[in-house]
PDB file of C-alpha atoms in Angstrom:
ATOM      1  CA  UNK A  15       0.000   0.000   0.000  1.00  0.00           C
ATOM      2  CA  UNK A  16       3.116   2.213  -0.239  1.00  0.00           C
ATOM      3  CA  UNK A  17       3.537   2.230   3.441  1.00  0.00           C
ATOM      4  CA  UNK A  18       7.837   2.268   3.012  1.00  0.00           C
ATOM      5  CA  UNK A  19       7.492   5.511   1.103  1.00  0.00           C
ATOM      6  CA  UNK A  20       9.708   4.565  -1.762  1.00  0.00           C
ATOM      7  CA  UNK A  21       7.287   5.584  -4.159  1.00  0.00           C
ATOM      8  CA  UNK A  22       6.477   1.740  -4.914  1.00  0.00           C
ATOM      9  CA  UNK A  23       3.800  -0.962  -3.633  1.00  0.00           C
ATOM     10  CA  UNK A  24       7.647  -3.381  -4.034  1.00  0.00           C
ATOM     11  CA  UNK A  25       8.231  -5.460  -0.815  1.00  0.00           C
ATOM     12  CA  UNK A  26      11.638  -4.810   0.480  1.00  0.00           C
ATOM     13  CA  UNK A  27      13.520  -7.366   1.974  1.00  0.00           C
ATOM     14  CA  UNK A  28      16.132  -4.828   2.872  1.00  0.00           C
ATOM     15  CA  UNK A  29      16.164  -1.556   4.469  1.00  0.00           C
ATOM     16  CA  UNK A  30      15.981   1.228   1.365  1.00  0.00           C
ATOM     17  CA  UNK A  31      16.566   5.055   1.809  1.00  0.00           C
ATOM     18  CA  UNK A  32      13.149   7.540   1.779  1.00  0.00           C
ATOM     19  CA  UNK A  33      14.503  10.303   2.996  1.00  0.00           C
ATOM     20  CA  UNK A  34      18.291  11.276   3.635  1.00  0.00           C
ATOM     21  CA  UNK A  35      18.179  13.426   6.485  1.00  0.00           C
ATOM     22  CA  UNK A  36      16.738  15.172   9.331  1.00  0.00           C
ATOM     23  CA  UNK A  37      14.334  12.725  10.418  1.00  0.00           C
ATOM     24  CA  UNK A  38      13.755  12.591  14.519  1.00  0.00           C
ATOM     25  CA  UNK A  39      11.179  10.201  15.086  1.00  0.00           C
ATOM     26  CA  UNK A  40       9.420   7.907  12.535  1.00  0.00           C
ATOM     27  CA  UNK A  41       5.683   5.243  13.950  1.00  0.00           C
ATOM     28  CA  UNK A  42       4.151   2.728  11.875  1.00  0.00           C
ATOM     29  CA  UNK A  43       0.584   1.596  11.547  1.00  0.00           C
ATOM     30  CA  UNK A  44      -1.315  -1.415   9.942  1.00  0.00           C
ATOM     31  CA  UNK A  45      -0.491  -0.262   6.516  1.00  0.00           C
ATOM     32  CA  UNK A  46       0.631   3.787   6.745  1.00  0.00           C
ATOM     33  CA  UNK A  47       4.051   4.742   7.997  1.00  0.00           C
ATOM     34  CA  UNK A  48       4.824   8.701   9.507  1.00  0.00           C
ATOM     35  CA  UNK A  49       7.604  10.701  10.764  1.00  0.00           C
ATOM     36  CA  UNK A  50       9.074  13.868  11.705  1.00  0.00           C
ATOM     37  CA  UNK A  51      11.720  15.926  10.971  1.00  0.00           C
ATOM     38  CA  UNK A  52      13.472  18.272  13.114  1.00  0.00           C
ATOM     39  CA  UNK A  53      11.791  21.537  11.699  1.00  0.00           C
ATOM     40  CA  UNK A  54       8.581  20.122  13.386  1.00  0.00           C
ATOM     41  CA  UNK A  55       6.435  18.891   9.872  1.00  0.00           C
ATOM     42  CA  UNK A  56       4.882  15.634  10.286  1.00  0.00           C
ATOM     43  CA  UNK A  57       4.954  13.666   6.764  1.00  0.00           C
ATOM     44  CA  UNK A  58       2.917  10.419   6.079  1.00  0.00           C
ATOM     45  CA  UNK A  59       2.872   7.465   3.504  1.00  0.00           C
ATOM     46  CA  UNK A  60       1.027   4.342   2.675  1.00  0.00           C
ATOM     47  CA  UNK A  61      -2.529   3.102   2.958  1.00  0.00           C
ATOM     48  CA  UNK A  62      -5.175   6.111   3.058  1.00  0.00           C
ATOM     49  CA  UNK A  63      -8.896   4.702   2.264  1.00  0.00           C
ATOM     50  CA  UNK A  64      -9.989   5.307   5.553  1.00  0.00           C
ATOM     51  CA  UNK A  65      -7.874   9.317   6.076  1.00  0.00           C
ATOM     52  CA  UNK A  66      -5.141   7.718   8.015  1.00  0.00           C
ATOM     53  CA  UNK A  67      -2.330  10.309   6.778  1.00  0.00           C
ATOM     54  CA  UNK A  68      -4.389  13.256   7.413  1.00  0.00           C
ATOM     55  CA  UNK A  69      -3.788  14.821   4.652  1.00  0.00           C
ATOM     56  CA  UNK A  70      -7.397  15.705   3.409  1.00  0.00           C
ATOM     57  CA  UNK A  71      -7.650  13.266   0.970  1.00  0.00           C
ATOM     58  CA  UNK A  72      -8.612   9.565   0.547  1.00  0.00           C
ATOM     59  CA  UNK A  73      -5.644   8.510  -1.199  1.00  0.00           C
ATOM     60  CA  UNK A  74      -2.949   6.035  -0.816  1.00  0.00           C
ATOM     61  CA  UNK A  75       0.602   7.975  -0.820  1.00  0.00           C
ATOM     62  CA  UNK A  76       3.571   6.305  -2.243  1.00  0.00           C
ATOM     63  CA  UNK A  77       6.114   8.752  -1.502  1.00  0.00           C
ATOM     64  CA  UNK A  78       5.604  11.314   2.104  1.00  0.00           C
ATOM     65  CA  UNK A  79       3.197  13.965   1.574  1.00  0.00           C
ATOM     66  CA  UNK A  80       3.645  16.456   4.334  1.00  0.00           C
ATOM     67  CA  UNK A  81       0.931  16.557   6.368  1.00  0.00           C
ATOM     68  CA  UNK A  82       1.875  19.666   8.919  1.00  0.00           C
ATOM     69  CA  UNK A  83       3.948  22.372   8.480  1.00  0.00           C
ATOM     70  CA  UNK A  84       5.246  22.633  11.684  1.00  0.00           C
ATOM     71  CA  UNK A  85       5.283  22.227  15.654  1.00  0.00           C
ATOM     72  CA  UNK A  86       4.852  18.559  15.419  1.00  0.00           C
ATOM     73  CA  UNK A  87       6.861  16.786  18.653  1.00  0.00           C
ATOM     74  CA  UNK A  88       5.717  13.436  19.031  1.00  0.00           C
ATOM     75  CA  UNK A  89       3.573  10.866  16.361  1.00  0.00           C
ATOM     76  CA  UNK A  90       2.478   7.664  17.346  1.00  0.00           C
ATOM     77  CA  UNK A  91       0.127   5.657  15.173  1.00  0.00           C
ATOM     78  CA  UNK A  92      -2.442   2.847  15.451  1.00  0.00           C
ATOM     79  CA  UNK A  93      -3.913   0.202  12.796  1.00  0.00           C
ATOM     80  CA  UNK A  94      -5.900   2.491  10.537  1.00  0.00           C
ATOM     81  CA  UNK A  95      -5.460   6.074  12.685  1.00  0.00           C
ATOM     82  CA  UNK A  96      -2.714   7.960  13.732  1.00  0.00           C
ATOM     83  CA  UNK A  97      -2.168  10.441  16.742  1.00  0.00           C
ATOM     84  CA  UNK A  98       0.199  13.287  16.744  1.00  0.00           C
ATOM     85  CA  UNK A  99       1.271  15.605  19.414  1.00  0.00           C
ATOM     86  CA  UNK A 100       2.093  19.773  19.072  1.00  0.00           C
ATOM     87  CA  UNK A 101       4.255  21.680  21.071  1.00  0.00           C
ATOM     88  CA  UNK A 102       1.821  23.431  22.483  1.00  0.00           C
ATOM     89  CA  UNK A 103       0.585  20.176  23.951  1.00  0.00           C
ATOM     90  CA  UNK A 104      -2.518  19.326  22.440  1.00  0.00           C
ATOM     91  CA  UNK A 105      -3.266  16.083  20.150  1.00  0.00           C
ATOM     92  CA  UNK A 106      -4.522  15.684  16.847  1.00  0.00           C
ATOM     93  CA  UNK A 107      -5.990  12.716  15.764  1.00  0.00           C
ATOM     94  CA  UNK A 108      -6.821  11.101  11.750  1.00  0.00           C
ATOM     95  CA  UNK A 109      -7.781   7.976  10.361  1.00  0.00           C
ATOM     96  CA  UNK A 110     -10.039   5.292  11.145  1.00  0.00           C
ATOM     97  CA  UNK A 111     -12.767   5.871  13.652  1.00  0.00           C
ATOM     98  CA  UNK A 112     -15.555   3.250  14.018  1.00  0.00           C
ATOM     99  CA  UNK A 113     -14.281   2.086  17.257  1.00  0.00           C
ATOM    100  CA  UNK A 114     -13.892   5.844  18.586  1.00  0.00           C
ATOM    101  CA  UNK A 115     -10.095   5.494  18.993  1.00  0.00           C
ATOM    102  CA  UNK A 116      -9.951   9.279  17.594  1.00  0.00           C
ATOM    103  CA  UNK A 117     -11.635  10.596  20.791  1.00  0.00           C
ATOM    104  CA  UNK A 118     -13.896  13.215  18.830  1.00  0.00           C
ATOM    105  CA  UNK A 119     -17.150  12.519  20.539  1.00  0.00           C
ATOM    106  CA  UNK A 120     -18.168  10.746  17.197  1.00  0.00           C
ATOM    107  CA  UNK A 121     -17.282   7.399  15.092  1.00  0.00           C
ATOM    108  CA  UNK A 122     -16.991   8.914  11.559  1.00  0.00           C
ATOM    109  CA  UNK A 123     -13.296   8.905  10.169  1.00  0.00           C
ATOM    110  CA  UNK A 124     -11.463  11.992   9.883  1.00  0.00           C
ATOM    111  CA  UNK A 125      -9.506  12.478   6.634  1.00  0.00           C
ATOM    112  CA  UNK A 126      -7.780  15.411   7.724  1.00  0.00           C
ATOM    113  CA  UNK A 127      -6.198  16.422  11.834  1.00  0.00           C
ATOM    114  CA  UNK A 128      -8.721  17.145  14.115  1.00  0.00           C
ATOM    115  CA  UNK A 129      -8.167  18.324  17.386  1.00  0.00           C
ATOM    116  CA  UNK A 130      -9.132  16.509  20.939  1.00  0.00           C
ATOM    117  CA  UNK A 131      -6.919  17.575  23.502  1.00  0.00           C
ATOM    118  CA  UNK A 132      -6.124  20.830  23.607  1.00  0.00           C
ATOM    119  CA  UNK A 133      -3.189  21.421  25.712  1.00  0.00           C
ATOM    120  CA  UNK A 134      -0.921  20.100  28.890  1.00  0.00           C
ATOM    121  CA  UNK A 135      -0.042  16.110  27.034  1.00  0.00           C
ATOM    122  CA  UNK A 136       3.316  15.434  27.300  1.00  0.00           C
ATOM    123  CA  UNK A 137       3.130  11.541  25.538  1.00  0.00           C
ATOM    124  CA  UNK A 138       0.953  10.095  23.485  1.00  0.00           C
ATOM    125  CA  UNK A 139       0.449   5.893  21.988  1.00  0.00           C
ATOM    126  CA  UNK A 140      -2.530   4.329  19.931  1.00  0.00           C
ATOM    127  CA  UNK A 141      -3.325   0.989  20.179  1.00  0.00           C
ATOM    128  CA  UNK A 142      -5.137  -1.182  17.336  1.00  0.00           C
ATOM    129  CA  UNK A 143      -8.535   0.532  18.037  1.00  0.00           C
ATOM    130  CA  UNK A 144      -7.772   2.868  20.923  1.00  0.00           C
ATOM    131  CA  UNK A 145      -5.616   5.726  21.882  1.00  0.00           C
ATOM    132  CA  UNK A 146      -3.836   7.299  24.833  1.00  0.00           C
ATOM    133  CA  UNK A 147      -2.755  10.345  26.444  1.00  0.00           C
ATOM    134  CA  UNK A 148      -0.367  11.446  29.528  1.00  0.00           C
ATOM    135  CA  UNK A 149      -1.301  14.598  30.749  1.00  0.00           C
ATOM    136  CA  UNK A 150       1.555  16.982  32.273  1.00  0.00           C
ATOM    137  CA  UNK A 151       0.210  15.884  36.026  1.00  0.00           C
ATOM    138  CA  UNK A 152       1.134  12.429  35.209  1.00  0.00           C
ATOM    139  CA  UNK A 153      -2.886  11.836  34.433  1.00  0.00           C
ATOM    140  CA  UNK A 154      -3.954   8.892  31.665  1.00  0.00           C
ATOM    141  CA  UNK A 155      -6.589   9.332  29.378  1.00  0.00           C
ATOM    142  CA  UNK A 156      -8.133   6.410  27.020  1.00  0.00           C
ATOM    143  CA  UNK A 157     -10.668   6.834  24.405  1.00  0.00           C
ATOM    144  CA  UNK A 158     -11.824   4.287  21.745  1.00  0.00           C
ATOM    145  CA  UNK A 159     -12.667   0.484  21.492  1.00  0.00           C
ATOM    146  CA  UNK A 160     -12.734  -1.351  24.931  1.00  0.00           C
ATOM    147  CA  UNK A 161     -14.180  -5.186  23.676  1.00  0.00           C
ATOM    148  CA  UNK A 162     -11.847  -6.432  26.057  1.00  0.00           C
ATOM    149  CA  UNK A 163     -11.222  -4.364  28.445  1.00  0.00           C
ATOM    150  CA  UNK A 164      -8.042  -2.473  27.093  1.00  0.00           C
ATOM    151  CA  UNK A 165      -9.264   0.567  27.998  1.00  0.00           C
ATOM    152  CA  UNK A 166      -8.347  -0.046  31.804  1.00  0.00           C
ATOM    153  CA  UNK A 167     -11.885   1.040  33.047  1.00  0.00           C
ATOM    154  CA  UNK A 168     -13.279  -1.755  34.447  1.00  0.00           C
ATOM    155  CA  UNK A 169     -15.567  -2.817  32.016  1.00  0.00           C
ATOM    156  CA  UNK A 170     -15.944  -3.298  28.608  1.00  0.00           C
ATOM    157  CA  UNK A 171     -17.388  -0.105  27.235  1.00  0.00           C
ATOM    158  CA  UNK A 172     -16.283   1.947  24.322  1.00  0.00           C
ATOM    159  CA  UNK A 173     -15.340   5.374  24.577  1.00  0.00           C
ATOM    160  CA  UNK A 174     -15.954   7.863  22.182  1.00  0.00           C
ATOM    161  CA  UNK A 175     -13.771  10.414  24.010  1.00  0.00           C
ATOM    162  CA  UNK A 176     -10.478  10.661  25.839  1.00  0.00           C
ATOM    163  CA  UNK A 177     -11.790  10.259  29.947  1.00  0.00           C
ATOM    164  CA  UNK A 178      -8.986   9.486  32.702  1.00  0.00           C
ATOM    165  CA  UNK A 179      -7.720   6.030  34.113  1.00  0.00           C
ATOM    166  CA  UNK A 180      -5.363   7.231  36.251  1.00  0.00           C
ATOM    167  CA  UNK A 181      -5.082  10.400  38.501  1.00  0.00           C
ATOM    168  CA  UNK A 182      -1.364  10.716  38.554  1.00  0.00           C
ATOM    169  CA  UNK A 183       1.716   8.825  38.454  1.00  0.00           C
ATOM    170  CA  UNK A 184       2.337   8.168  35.160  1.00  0.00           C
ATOM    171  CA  UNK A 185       5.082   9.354  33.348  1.00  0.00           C
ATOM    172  CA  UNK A 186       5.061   7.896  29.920  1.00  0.00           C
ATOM    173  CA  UNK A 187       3.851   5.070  26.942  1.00  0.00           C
ATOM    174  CA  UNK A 188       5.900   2.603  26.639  1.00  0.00           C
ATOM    175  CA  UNK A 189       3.646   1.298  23.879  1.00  0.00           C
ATOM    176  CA  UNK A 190       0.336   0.308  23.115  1.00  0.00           C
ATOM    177  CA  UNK A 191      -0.552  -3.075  21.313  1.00  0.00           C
ATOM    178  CA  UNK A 192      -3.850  -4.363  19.670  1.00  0.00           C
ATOM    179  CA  UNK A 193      -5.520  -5.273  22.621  1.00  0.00           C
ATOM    180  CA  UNK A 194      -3.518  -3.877  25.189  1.00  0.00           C
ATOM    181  CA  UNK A 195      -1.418  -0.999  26.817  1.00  0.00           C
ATOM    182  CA  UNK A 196       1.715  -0.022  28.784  1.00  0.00           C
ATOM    183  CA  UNK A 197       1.660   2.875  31.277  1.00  0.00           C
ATOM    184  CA  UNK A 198       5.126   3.667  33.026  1.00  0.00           C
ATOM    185  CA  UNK A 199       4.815   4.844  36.437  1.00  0.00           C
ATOM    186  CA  UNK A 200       7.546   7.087  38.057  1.00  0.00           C
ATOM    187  CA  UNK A 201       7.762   5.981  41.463  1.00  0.00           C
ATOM    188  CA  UNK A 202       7.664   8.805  44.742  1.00  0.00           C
ATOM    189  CA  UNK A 203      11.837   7.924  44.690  1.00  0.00           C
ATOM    190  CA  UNK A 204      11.329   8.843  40.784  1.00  0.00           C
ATOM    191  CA  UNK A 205      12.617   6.065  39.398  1.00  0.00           C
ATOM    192  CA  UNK A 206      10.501   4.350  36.120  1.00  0.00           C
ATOM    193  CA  UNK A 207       8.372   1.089  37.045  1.00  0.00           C
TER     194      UNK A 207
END
């Protein structure tokens, strides 16, 4: 679907150069690849039927197609949406939202960035069908699909948008798989658990 960027659909059984330099951090979904470089644009490739690049279109993208100009710090992504974080601290989320992993209030996909947290997130992960926040307090929000529980809640519920888990204590994502998530707590002698 184009996902490597190399302006091909070409499996690669070896690593190939995209892009040359500047690069700072780089996430991968189901079948859409993004990354940043150090001026702060956020740049997307691969599978787009369902507006996981954000970049207002529908389209698959063989090469990167910048997405945002600048002020991009963090990207994370999950199967069919993709998170990213701003300077400023708020998240935008794209993509793929039947399972209410974008944490709009609604379930209709989002072809281009739309904000849901507006400010004070310091990391950020998305899970197959759910997505996560930490929150400058050490605070974790979850929004999206919750079949089994992945959420953290307690129950089984979806969650159409971002509501807290955890009060404080949390410091970062260590990652966020299908079905599940990883929270790392800083303990009161501040070490990482």
């Amino acid at each position: 679907r184009g996902q490597l960027g190399d302006g091909t659909t070409v499996d690669r059984s070896q690593p190939v150069e995209v892009v040359d330099s500047g690069v700072v951090a780089v996430t991968a979904g189901g079948y859409h690849s993004l990354f940043i470089k150090a001026d702060g644009s956020l740049w997307a490739m691969g599978a787009n039927n369902l507006g996981s690049l954000g970049d207002g279109t529908n389209e698959d993208r063989l090469s990167p197609v910048k997405v945002v100009d600048n002020g991009v710090v963090a990207v994370t992504a999950g199967k069919y949406h993709s998170l990213f974080l701003k300077e400023d601290g708020s998240v935008w989320t794209m993509g793929h939202n039947t399972g209410f992993q974008l944490g709009d209030g609604t379930n209709q996909n989002r072809i281009s960035p739309v904000k849901v947290v507006d400010g004070e997130v310091i990391d950020l992960a998305a899970g197959g069908a759910h997505s996560l926040v930490v929150k400058s307090d050490g605070s974790l929000w979850v929004t999206g699909r919750n079949y089994y529980g992945e959420l953290g809640l307690g129950d089984t519920s979806n969650r159409s948008s971002p509501v807290q888990v955890l009060s404080s204590g949390v410091a970062s994502l260590a990652g966020a798989g299908f079905l599940g998530s990883i929270p790392v707590f800083t303990s009161l002698d501040g070490n990482a658990t």
